[in-house]
């Protein structure tokens, strides 16, 4: 374990790393390391999780959390779901959160915090170097879509209950969610139309590079199904490889569904 910790600490752009407790349900299956890494001029907090036993090079997966600021911050268990299945999984709290510096801007410059994890993941000596997988949930879907329009090192991606259209999000959500846009993006769709477009994959499906799996609950009120359906149709029209899975009766969490298994199966189909 100390050897792995030393390796992580010596990886470029890692400022510090510590071995932390593994969630009880994953004890004996995974190892969890908290990290602080450099992205632009910010110190960003996150995690790296590994399978307990590693006998060969493993695929690297970047997982993008939902929420904003300290709401729905990243917990190790979200990454352990993938590490126990054989992935080296990295995730970010995004700049300005959980002790990090700077300020997140909800799918703006903080997308760089996600892209930096690709650099870090591929620099680890125990990952496969051909590229990475990427997954995101809720707001993390927006981060995933944006990253997938920029970086060709992402070989396949999957999004659960993902924010795909900020205009629909603003229209269908309560005032507290509208406030998030005003506080982090700088305004609503009338004042910040271009910023809303830049954060809405439904407006630029032709830019998405890797094969995309979209997972959506039919009873999700936080990210209404209309967003995922609109993006799926746009990706299909743009000739992109994509698949939409609808989970009947599932809410925003997608709990009780085959969501994680479906994501891993999608990655297995794109080695």
PDB file of C-alpha atoms in Angstrom:
ATOM      1  CA  UNK A   1       0.000   0.000   0.000  1.00  0.00           C
ATOM      2  CA  UNK A   2       2.834   2.388   0.821  1.00  0.00           C
ATOM      3  CA  UNK A   3       4.326   1.768  -2.626  1.00  0.00           C
ATOM      4  CA  UNK A   4       1.047   2.756  -4.281  1.00  0.00           C
ATOM      5  CA  UNK A   5       0.751   5.840  -2.094  1.00  0.00           C
ATOM      6  CA  UNK A   6       4.280   6.871  -3.045  1.00  0.00           C
ATOM      7  CA  UNK A   7       3.444   6.359  -6.718  1.00  0.00           C
ATOM      8  CA  UNK A   8       0.335   8.534  -6.456  1.00  0.00           C
ATOM      9  CA  UNK A   9       2.235  11.254  -4.590  1.00  0.00           C
ATOM     10  CA  UNK A  10       4.927  11.321  -7.269  1.00  0.00           C
ATOM     11  CA  UNK A  11       2.454  11.609 -10.168  1.00  0.00           C
ATOM     12  CA  UNK A  12       2.610  14.970 -12.006  1.00  0.00           C
ATOM     13  CA  UNK A  13       0.085  17.561 -10.766  1.00  0.00           C
ATOM     14  CA  UNK A  14      -0.615  15.646  -7.539  1.00  0.00           C
ATOM     15  CA  UNK A  15       0.044  18.023  -4.631  1.00  0.00           C
ATOM     16  CA  UNK A  16      -0.720  15.565  -1.826  1.00  0.00           C
ATOM     17  CA  UNK A  17      -2.333  12.168  -1.279  1.00  0.00           C
ATOM     18  CA  UNK A  18      -3.373  10.063   1.707  1.00  0.00           C
ATOM     19  CA  UNK A  19      -4.769   6.587   2.217  1.00  0.00           C
ATOM     20  CA  UNK A  20      -8.241   6.933   3.785  1.00  0.00           C
ATOM     21  CA  UNK A  21     -10.828   4.534   5.157  1.00  0.00           C
ATOM     22  CA  UNK A  22     -12.726   2.455   2.636  1.00  0.00           C
ATOM     23  CA  UNK A  23     -16.527   2.552   3.019  1.00  0.00           C
ATOM     24  CA  UNK A  24     -17.631  -0.471   5.020  1.00  0.00           C
ATOM     25  CA  UNK A  25     -19.588  -2.038   2.171  1.00  0.00           C
ATOM     26  CA  UNK A  26     -16.428  -2.093   0.043  1.00  0.00           C
ATOM     27  CA  UNK A  27     -13.982  -3.193   2.756  1.00  0.00           C
ATOM     28  CA  UNK A  28     -11.571  -5.783   1.405  1.00  0.00           C
ATOM     29  CA  UNK A  29     -12.555  -4.918  -2.167  1.00  0.00           C
ATOM     30  CA  UNK A  30     -11.114  -1.444  -2.726  1.00  0.00           C
ATOM     31  CA  UNK A  31      -8.479   1.007  -1.571  1.00  0.00           C
ATOM     32  CA  UNK A  32      -9.302   4.708  -1.350  1.00  0.00           C
ATOM     33  CA  UNK A  33      -6.861   7.604  -1.554  1.00  0.00           C
ATOM     34  CA  UNK A  34      -7.781  11.242  -1.055  1.00  0.00           C
ATOM     35  CA  UNK A  35      -5.875  13.585  -3.339  1.00  0.00           C
ATOM     36  CA  UNK A  36      -5.239  17.270  -3.793  1.00  0.00           C
ATOM     37  CA  UNK A  37      -4.172  18.142  -7.331  1.00  0.00           C
ATOM     38  CA  UNK A  38      -3.323  21.187  -9.402  1.00  0.00           C
ATOM     39  CA  UNK A  39      -5.702  22.409 -12.097  1.00  0.00           C
ATOM     40  CA  UNK A  40      -4.900  25.793 -13.639  1.00  0.00           C
ATOM     41  CA  UNK A  41      -3.930  27.845 -10.580  1.00  0.00           C
ATOM     42  CA  UNK A  42      -6.334  25.983  -8.268  1.00  0.00           C
ATOM     43  CA  UNK A  43      -5.870  23.282  -5.672  1.00  0.00           C
ATOM     44  CA  UNK A  44      -8.624  20.727  -6.281  1.00  0.00           C
ATOM     45  CA  UNK A  45      -9.705  17.924  -3.969  1.00  0.00           C
ATOM     46  CA  UNK A  46     -10.703  14.439  -5.101  1.00  0.00           C
ATOM     47  CA  UNK A  47     -10.234  10.700  -4.738  1.00  0.00           C
ATOM     48  CA  UNK A  48      -8.538   7.779  -6.440  1.00  0.00           C
ATOM     49  CA  UNK A  49      -9.966   4.309  -5.803  1.00  0.00           C
ATOM     50  CA  UNK A  50      -8.346   1.025  -6.778  1.00  0.00           C
ATOM     51  CA  UNK A  51      -9.322  -2.637  -6.604  1.00  0.00           C
ATOM     52  CA  UNK A  52      -7.811  -4.287  -3.550  1.00  0.00           C
ATOM     53  CA  UNK A  53      -5.866  -6.736  -5.706  1.00  0.00           C
ATOM     54  CA  UNK A  54      -4.218  -5.605  -8.920  1.00  0.00           C
ATOM     55  CA  UNK A  55      -2.373  -8.190 -11.014  1.00  0.00           C
ATOM     56  CA  UNK A  56      -2.283  -6.330 -14.337  1.00  0.00           C
ATOM     57  CA  UNK A  57      -2.769  -2.934 -15.893  1.00  0.00           C
ATOM     58  CA  UNK A  58      -6.362  -1.752 -15.467  1.00  0.00           C
ATOM     59  CA  UNK A  59      -8.692   0.581 -17.375  1.00  0.00           C
ATOM     60  CA  UNK A  60      -8.966   4.113 -16.003  1.00  0.00           C
ATOM     61  CA  UNK A  61     -12.376   5.662 -15.366  1.00  0.00           C
ATOM     62  CA  UNK A  62     -13.121   9.293 -14.516  1.00  0.00           C
ATOM     63  CA  UNK A  63     -16.354   9.776 -12.564  1.00  0.00           C
ATOM     64  CA  UNK A  64     -17.978  13.214 -12.410  1.00  0.00           C
ATOM     65  CA  UNK A  65     -20.128  14.009  -9.386  1.00  0.00           C
ATOM     66  CA  UNK A  66     -23.442  15.808  -9.383  1.00  0.00           C
ATOM     67  CA  UNK A  67     -24.546  18.748  -7.283  1.00  0.00           C
ATOM     68  CA  UNK A  68     -22.714  22.012  -6.805  1.00  0.00           C
ATOM     69  CA  UNK A  69     -20.411  23.417  -4.157  1.00  0.00           C
ATOM     70  CA  UNK A  70     -20.925  21.300  -1.022  1.00  0.00           C
ATOM     71  CA  UNK A  71     -24.318  19.960  -2.082  1.00  0.00           C
ATOM     72  CA  UNK A  72     -23.996  16.289  -3.117  1.00  0.00           C
ATOM     73  CA  UNK A  73     -20.207  16.412  -2.761  1.00  0.00           C
ATOM     74  CA  UNK A  74     -18.230  13.384  -3.929  1.00  0.00           C
ATOM     75  CA  UNK A  75     -18.018  10.457  -1.528  1.00  0.00           C
ATOM     76  CA  UNK A  76     -15.629   7.506  -1.982  1.00  0.00           C
ATOM     77  CA  UNK A  77     -18.445   5.000  -2.370  1.00  0.00           C
ATOM     78  CA  UNK A  78     -19.423   6.530  -5.709  1.00  0.00           C
ATOM     79  CA  UNK A  79     -16.001   5.565  -7.052  1.00  0.00           C
ATOM     80  CA  UNK A  80     -15.783   2.225  -5.252  1.00  0.00           C
ATOM     81  CA  UNK A  81     -18.789   1.023  -7.267  1.00  0.00           C
ATOM     82  CA  UNK A  82     -16.455   0.979 -10.249  1.00  0.00           C
ATOM     83  CA  UNK A  83     -13.196   0.077  -8.517  1.00  0.00           C
ATOM     84  CA  UNK A  84     -14.670  -3.172  -7.218  1.00  0.00           C
ATOM     85  CA  UNK A  85     -15.405  -4.067 -10.837  1.00  0.00           C
ATOM     86  CA  UNK A  86     -11.798  -3.648 -11.899  1.00  0.00           C
ATOM     87  CA  UNK A  87     -11.343   0.026 -12.733  1.00  0.00           C
ATOM     88  CA  UNK A  88      -8.884   2.596 -11.462  1.00  0.00           C
ATOM     89  CA  UNK A  89     -11.436   5.309 -10.738  1.00  0.00           C
ATOM     90  CA  UNK A  90     -10.741   9.013 -10.177  1.00  0.00           C
ATOM     91  CA  UNK A  91     -13.169  11.759  -9.199  1.00  0.00           C
ATOM     92  CA  UNK A  92     -13.073  15.477  -8.452  1.00  0.00           C
ATOM     93  CA  UNK A  93     -14.906  17.760  -6.028  1.00  0.00           C
ATOM     94  CA  UNK A  94     -14.329  20.564  -8.597  1.00  0.00           C
ATOM     95  CA  UNK A  95     -12.440  23.731  -7.722  1.00  0.00           C
ATOM     96  CA  UNK A  96     -13.423  25.704  -4.645  1.00  0.00           C
ATOM     97  CA  UNK A  97     -15.106  22.778  -2.879  1.00  0.00           C
ATOM     98  CA  UNK A  98     -14.277  20.626   0.151  1.00  0.00           C
ATOM     99  CA  UNK A  99     -11.119  22.585   0.913  1.00  0.00           C
ATOM    100  CA  UNK A 100     -10.074  23.353  -2.647  1.00  0.00           C
ATOM    101  CA  UNK A 101      -9.247  26.817  -3.928  1.00  0.00           C
ATOM    102  CA  UNK A 102     -10.800  28.860  -6.706  1.00  0.00           C
ATOM    103  CA  UNK A 103     -14.494  28.933  -7.573  1.00  0.00           C
ATOM    104  CA  UNK A 104     -16.537  26.489  -9.591  1.00  0.00           C
ATOM    105  CA  UNK A 105     -18.605  27.915 -12.413  1.00  0.00           C
ATOM    106  CA  UNK A 106     -20.944  25.012 -13.125  1.00  0.00           C
ATOM    107  CA  UNK A 107     -19.578  23.625 -16.348  1.00  0.00           C
ATOM    108  CA  UNK A 108     -17.237  26.456 -17.313  1.00  0.00           C
ATOM    109  CA  UNK A 109     -13.532  26.551 -16.504  1.00  0.00           C
ATOM    110  CA  UNK A 110     -14.048  23.842 -13.898  1.00  0.00           C
ATOM    111  CA  UNK A 111     -14.340  21.339 -16.764  1.00  0.00           C
ATOM    112  CA  UNK A 112     -10.551  21.651 -16.743  1.00  0.00           C
ATOM    113  CA  UNK A 113     -10.574  19.921 -13.356  1.00  0.00           C
ATOM    114  CA  UNK A 114     -12.087  16.861 -15.057  1.00  0.00           C
ATOM    115  CA  UNK A 115      -9.666  16.933 -17.977  1.00  0.00           C
ATOM    116  CA  UNK A 116      -6.722  17.169 -15.582  1.00  0.00           C
ATOM    117  CA  UNK A 117      -7.819  13.879 -14.009  1.00  0.00           C
ATOM    118  CA  UNK A 118      -7.325  12.241 -17.408  1.00  0.00           C
ATOM    119  CA  UNK A 119      -3.687  13.401 -17.358  1.00  0.00           C
ATOM    120  CA  UNK A 120      -3.259  12.066 -13.831  1.00  0.00           C
ATOM    121  CA  UNK A 121      -5.021   8.766 -14.480  1.00  0.00           C
ATOM    122  CA  UNK A 122      -3.001   7.975 -17.587  1.00  0.00           C
ATOM    123  CA  UNK A 123       0.240   8.901 -15.792  1.00  0.00           C
ATOM    124  CA  UNK A 124      -0.328   6.235 -13.132  1.00  0.00           C
ATOM    125  CA  UNK A 125       1.898   3.243 -13.966  1.00  0.00           C
ATOM    126  CA  UNK A 126      -0.871   0.679 -13.375  1.00  0.00           C
ATOM    127  CA  UNK A 127      -3.421   2.045 -15.900  1.00  0.00           C
ATOM    128  CA  UNK A 128      -3.932   1.102 -19.546  1.00  0.00           C
ATOM    129  CA  UNK A 129      -2.574   3.943 -21.676  1.00  0.00           C
ATOM    130  CA  UNK A 130      -4.897   3.751 -24.704  1.00  0.00           C
ATOM    131  CA  UNK A 131      -7.394   6.167 -23.161  1.00  0.00           C
ATOM    132  CA  UNK A 132      -9.975   6.444 -20.393  1.00  0.00           C
ATOM    133  CA  UNK A 133     -13.651   5.892 -19.781  1.00  0.00           C
ATOM    134  CA  UNK A 134     -15.816   8.640 -18.323  1.00  0.00           C
ATOM    135  CA  UNK A 135     -19.077   8.544 -16.389  1.00  0.00           C
ATOM    136  CA  UNK A 136     -21.132  11.293 -14.800  1.00  0.00           C
ATOM    137  CA  UNK A 137     -24.350  11.690 -12.856  1.00  0.00           C
ATOM    138  CA  UNK A 138     -26.723  14.677 -12.848  1.00  0.00           C
ATOM    139  CA  UNK A 139     -24.574  17.853 -13.075  1.00  0.00           C
ATOM    140  CA  UNK A 140     -21.706  15.434 -13.693  1.00  0.00           C
ATOM    141  CA  UNK A 141     -23.439  14.582 -16.942  1.00  0.00           C
ATOM    142  CA  UNK A 142     -22.952  18.153 -18.123  1.00  0.00           C
ATOM    143  CA  UNK A 143     -19.277  17.901 -17.177  1.00  0.00           C
ATOM    144  CA  UNK A 144     -19.006  14.607 -19.047  1.00  0.00           C
ATOM    145  CA  UNK A 145     -20.664  15.919 -22.195  1.00  0.00           C
ATOM    146  CA  UNK A 146     -18.402  18.968 -22.219  1.00  0.00           C
ATOM    147  CA  UNK A 147     -15.271  16.865 -21.675  1.00  0.00           C
ATOM    148  CA  UNK A 148     -16.372  14.498 -24.450  1.00  0.00           C
ATOM    149  CA  UNK A 149     -16.560  17.413 -26.873  1.00  0.00           C
ATOM    150  CA  UNK A 150     -12.953  18.373 -26.114  1.00  0.00           C
ATOM    151  CA  UNK A 151     -10.763  15.350 -25.365  1.00  0.00           C
ATOM    152  CA  UNK A 152     -10.332  12.414 -27.746  1.00  0.00           C
ATOM    153  CA  UNK A 153      -8.666  10.344 -25.026  1.00  0.00           C
ATOM    154  CA  UNK A 154     -12.149   9.486 -23.715  1.00  0.00           C
ATOM    155  CA  UNK A 155     -12.915   6.204 -25.509  1.00  0.00           C
ATOM    156  CA  UNK A 156     -16.475   5.688 -24.260  1.00  0.00           C
ATOM    157  CA  UNK A 157     -18.731   7.591 -21.883  1.00  0.00           C
ATOM    158  CA  UNK A 158     -21.900   7.037 -19.871  1.00  0.00           C
ATOM    159  CA  UNK A 159     -24.228   9.513 -18.196  1.00  0.00           C
ATOM    160  CA  UNK A 160     -26.944   8.874 -15.618  1.00  0.00           C
ATOM    161  CA  UNK A 161     -29.774  11.379 -15.122  1.00  0.00           C
ATOM    162  CA  UNK A 162     -27.514  13.922 -16.770  1.00  0.00           C
ATOM    163  CA  UNK A 163     -27.945  17.640 -17.341  1.00  0.00           C
ATOM    164  CA  UNK A 164     -28.009  17.968 -21.125  1.00  0.00           C
ATOM    165  CA  UNK A 165     -29.982  21.195 -21.653  1.00  0.00           C
ATOM    166  CA  UNK A 166     -29.641  24.110 -19.239  1.00  0.00           C
ATOM    167  CA  UNK A 167     -32.605  25.917 -20.766  1.00  0.00           C
ATOM    168  CA  UNK A 168     -34.920  22.995 -19.946  1.00  0.00           C
ATOM    169  CA  UNK A 169     -33.292  22.663 -16.524  1.00  0.00           C
ATOM    170  CA  UNK A 170     -33.957  26.317 -15.739  1.00  0.00           C
ATOM    171  CA  UNK A 171     -37.543  26.168 -16.979  1.00  0.00           C
ATOM    172  CA  UNK A 172     -38.526  22.993 -15.138  1.00  0.00           C
ATOM    173  CA  UNK A 173     -36.854  23.480 -11.765  1.00  0.00           C
ATOM    174  CA  UNK A 174     -37.715  25.386  -8.603  1.00  0.00           C
ATOM    175  CA  UNK A 175     -36.236  28.738  -7.600  1.00  0.00           C
ATOM    176  CA  UNK A 176     -33.327  27.222  -5.656  1.00  0.00           C
ATOM    177  CA  UNK A 177     -32.014  25.601  -8.852  1.00  0.00           C
ATOM    178  CA  UNK A 178     -32.512  28.824 -10.779  1.00  0.00           C
ATOM    179  CA  UNK A 179     -30.446  30.504  -8.067  1.00  0.00           C
ATOM    180  CA  UNK A 180     -27.576  28.094  -8.786  1.00  0.00           C
ATOM    181  CA  UNK A 181     -27.395  29.391 -12.356  1.00  0.00           C
ATOM    182  CA  UNK A 182     -27.501  33.001 -11.183  1.00  0.00           C
ATOM    183  CA  UNK A 183     -24.827  32.426  -8.539  1.00  0.00           C
ATOM    184  CA  UNK A 184     -22.415  30.208 -10.493  1.00  0.00           C
ATOM    185  CA  UNK A 185     -23.056  31.024 -14.157  1.00  0.00           C
ATOM    186  CA  UNK A 186     -23.900  34.678 -13.607  1.00  0.00           C
ATOM    187  CA  UNK A 187     -27.541  34.841 -14.614  1.00  0.00           C
ATOM    188  CA  UNK A 188     -30.488  33.151 -16.261  1.00  0.00           C
ATOM    189  CA  UNK A 189     -31.003  32.163 -19.907  1.00  0.00           C
ATOM    190  CA  UNK A 190     -31.878  35.691 -21.016  1.00  0.00           C
ATOM    191  CA  UNK A 191     -28.772  37.306 -19.510  1.00  0.00           C
ATOM    192  CA  UNK A 192     -26.384  34.404 -20.170  1.00  0.00           C
ATOM    193  CA  UNK A 193     -27.708  32.727 -23.299  1.00  0.00           C
ATOM    194  CA  UNK A 194     -24.274  31.884 -24.719  1.00  0.00           C
ATOM    195  CA  UNK A 195     -23.102  30.440 -21.408  1.00  0.00           C
ATOM    196  CA  UNK A 196     -26.250  28.280 -21.282  1.00  0.00           C
ATOM    197  CA  UNK A 197     -25.581  27.026 -24.819  1.00  0.00           C
ATOM    198  CA  UNK A 198     -21.964  26.199 -23.968  1.00  0.00           C
ATOM    199  CA  UNK A 199     -23.227  24.009 -21.101  1.00  0.00           C
ATOM    200  CA  UNK A 200     -25.999  22.293 -23.106  1.00  0.00           C
ATOM    201  CA  UNK A 201     -24.937  19.308 -25.211  1.00  0.00           C
ATOM    202  CA  UNK A 202     -28.278  19.342 -27.050  1.00  0.00           C
ATOM    203  CA  UNK A 203     -26.972  22.413 -28.900  1.00  0.00           C
ATOM    204  CA  UNK A 204     -23.753  20.808 -30.169  1.00  0.00           C
ATOM    205  CA  UNK A 205     -24.229  17.015 -30.549  1.00  0.00           C
ATOM    206  CA  UNK A 206     -21.848  16.959 -33.515  1.00  0.00           C
ATOM    207  CA  UNK A 207     -18.976  17.805 -31.144  1.00  0.00           C
ATOM    208  CA  UNK A 208     -19.362  14.670 -28.996  1.00  0.00           C
ATOM    209  CA  UNK A 209     -16.447  12.383 -29.768  1.00  0.00           C
ATOM    210  CA  UNK A 210     -16.847   8.990 -28.010  1.00  0.00           C
ATOM    211  CA  UNK A 211     -19.719   6.477 -28.003  1.00  0.00           C
ATOM    212  CA  UNK A 212     -22.292   7.668 -25.456  1.00  0.00           C
ATOM    213  CA  UNK A 213     -24.651   5.767 -23.161  1.00  0.00           C
ATOM    214  CA  UNK A 214     -27.501   7.816 -21.668  1.00  0.00           C
ATOM    215  CA  UNK A 215     -29.343   6.370 -18.645  1.00  0.00           C
ATOM    216  CA  UNK A 216     -32.591   8.039 -17.545  1.00  0.00           C
ATOM    217  CA  UNK A 217     -35.326   7.375 -15.018  1.00  0.00           C
ATOM    218  CA  UNK A 218     -38.844   8.046 -16.238  1.00  0.00           C
ATOM    219  CA  UNK A 219     -39.880   9.562 -12.873  1.00  0.00           C
ATOM    220  CA  UNK A 220     -36.936  11.929 -12.526  1.00  0.00           C
ATOM    221  CA  UNK A 221     -38.129  15.452 -11.673  1.00  0.00           C
ATOM    222  CA  UNK A 222     -34.688  16.936 -11.071  1.00  0.00           C
ATOM    223  CA  UNK A 223     -33.481  16.230 -14.616  1.00  0.00           C
ATOM    224  CA  UNK A 224     -36.657  15.582 -16.564  1.00  0.00           C
ATOM    225  CA  UNK A 225     -36.536  12.791 -19.184  1.00  0.00           C
ATOM    226  CA  UNK A 226     -37.066  15.374 -21.940  1.00  0.00           C
ATOM    227  CA  UNK A 227     -33.404  16.368 -21.606  1.00  0.00           C
ATOM    228  CA  UNK A 228     -32.004  12.889 -22.237  1.00  0.00           C
ATOM    229  CA  UNK A 229     -34.492  12.139 -24.999  1.00  0.00           C
ATOM    230  CA  UNK A 230     -33.696  15.417 -26.774  1.00  0.00           C
ATOM    231  CA  UNK A 231     -29.955  14.726 -26.634  1.00  0.00           C
ATOM    232  CA  UNK A 232     -30.345  11.121 -27.770  1.00  0.00           C
ATOM    233  CA  UNK A 233     -32.319  12.245 -30.819  1.00  0.00           C
ATOM    234  CA  UNK A 234     -29.750  14.959 -31.559  1.00  0.00           C
ATOM    235  CA  UNK A 235     -26.815  12.541 -31.278  1.00  0.00           C
ATOM    236  CA  UNK A 236     -28.566  10.020 -33.502  1.00  0.00           C
ATOM    237  CA  UNK A 237     -29.302  12.694 -36.093  1.00  0.00           C
ATOM    238  CA  UNK A 238     -25.631  13.711 -35.985  1.00  0.00           C
ATOM    239  CA  UNK A 239     -24.584  10.123 -36.744  1.00  0.00           C
ATOM    240  CA  UNK A 240     -23.025   9.503 -33.342  1.00  0.00           C
ATOM    241  CA  UNK A 241     -22.885   6.096 -31.677  1.00  0.00           C
ATOM    242  CA  UNK A 242     -25.243   6.315 -28.716  1.00  0.00           C
ATOM    243  CA  UNK A 243     -27.781   4.365 -26.702  1.00  0.00           C
ATOM    244  CA  UNK A 244     -30.609   5.495 -24.422  1.00  0.00           C
ATOM    245  CA  UNK A 245     -31.795   3.294 -21.558  1.00  0.00           C
ATOM    246  CA  UNK A 246     -34.999   4.300 -19.791  1.00  0.00           C
ATOM    247  CA  UNK A 247     -35.662   2.898 -16.320  1.00  0.00           C
ATOM    248  CA  UNK A 248     -39.420   2.842 -15.808  1.00  0.00           C
ATOM    249  CA  UNK A 249     -40.429   4.339 -12.464  1.00  0.00           C
ATOM    250  CA  UNK A 250     -36.883   5.291 -11.468  1.00  0.00           C
ATOM    251  CA  UNK A 251     -36.154   8.661  -9.891  1.00  0.00           C
ATOM    252  CA  UNK A 252     -33.072  10.856 -10.148  1.00  0.00           C
ATOM    253  CA  UNK A 253     -30.871   8.493  -8.135  1.00  0.00           C
ATOM    254  CA  UNK A 254     -31.575   5.542 -10.463  1.00  0.00           C
ATOM    255  CA  UNK A 255     -31.492   3.427  -7.296  1.00  0.00           C
ATOM    256  CA  UNK A 256     -32.860  -0.078  -7.658  1.00  0.00           C
ATOM    257  CA  UNK A 257     -32.023  -0.256 -11.357  1.00  0.00           C
ATOM    258  CA  UNK A 258     -29.267  -1.989 -13.338  1.00  0.00           C
ATOM    259  CA  UNK A 259     -27.643   1.407 -13.934  1.00  0.00           C
ATOM    260  CA  UNK A 260     -24.076   0.635 -12.805  1.00  0.00           C
ATOM    261  CA  UNK A 261     -24.072  -2.795 -14.457  1.00  0.00           C
ATOM    262  CA  UNK A 262     -25.332  -1.244 -17.691  1.00  0.00           C
ATOM    263  CA  UNK A 263     -22.572   1.386 -17.585  1.00  0.00           C
ATOM    264  CA  UNK A 264     -19.853  -1.221 -17.052  1.00  0.00           C
ATOM    265  CA  UNK A 265     -21.312  -3.405 -19.791  1.00  0.00           C
ATOM    266  CA  UNK A 266     -21.164  -0.399 -22.149  1.00  0.00           C
ATOM    267  CA  UNK A 267     -17.499   0.077 -21.332  1.00  0.00           C
ATOM    268  CA  UNK A 268     -16.826  -3.649 -21.844  1.00  0.00           C
ATOM    269  CA  UNK A 269     -18.315  -3.299 -25.322  1.00  0.00           C
ATOM    270  CA  UNK A 270     -15.786  -0.527 -26.088  1.00  0.00           C
ATOM    271  CA  UNK A 271     -12.419  -1.914 -24.977  1.00  0.00           C
TER     272      UNK A 271
END
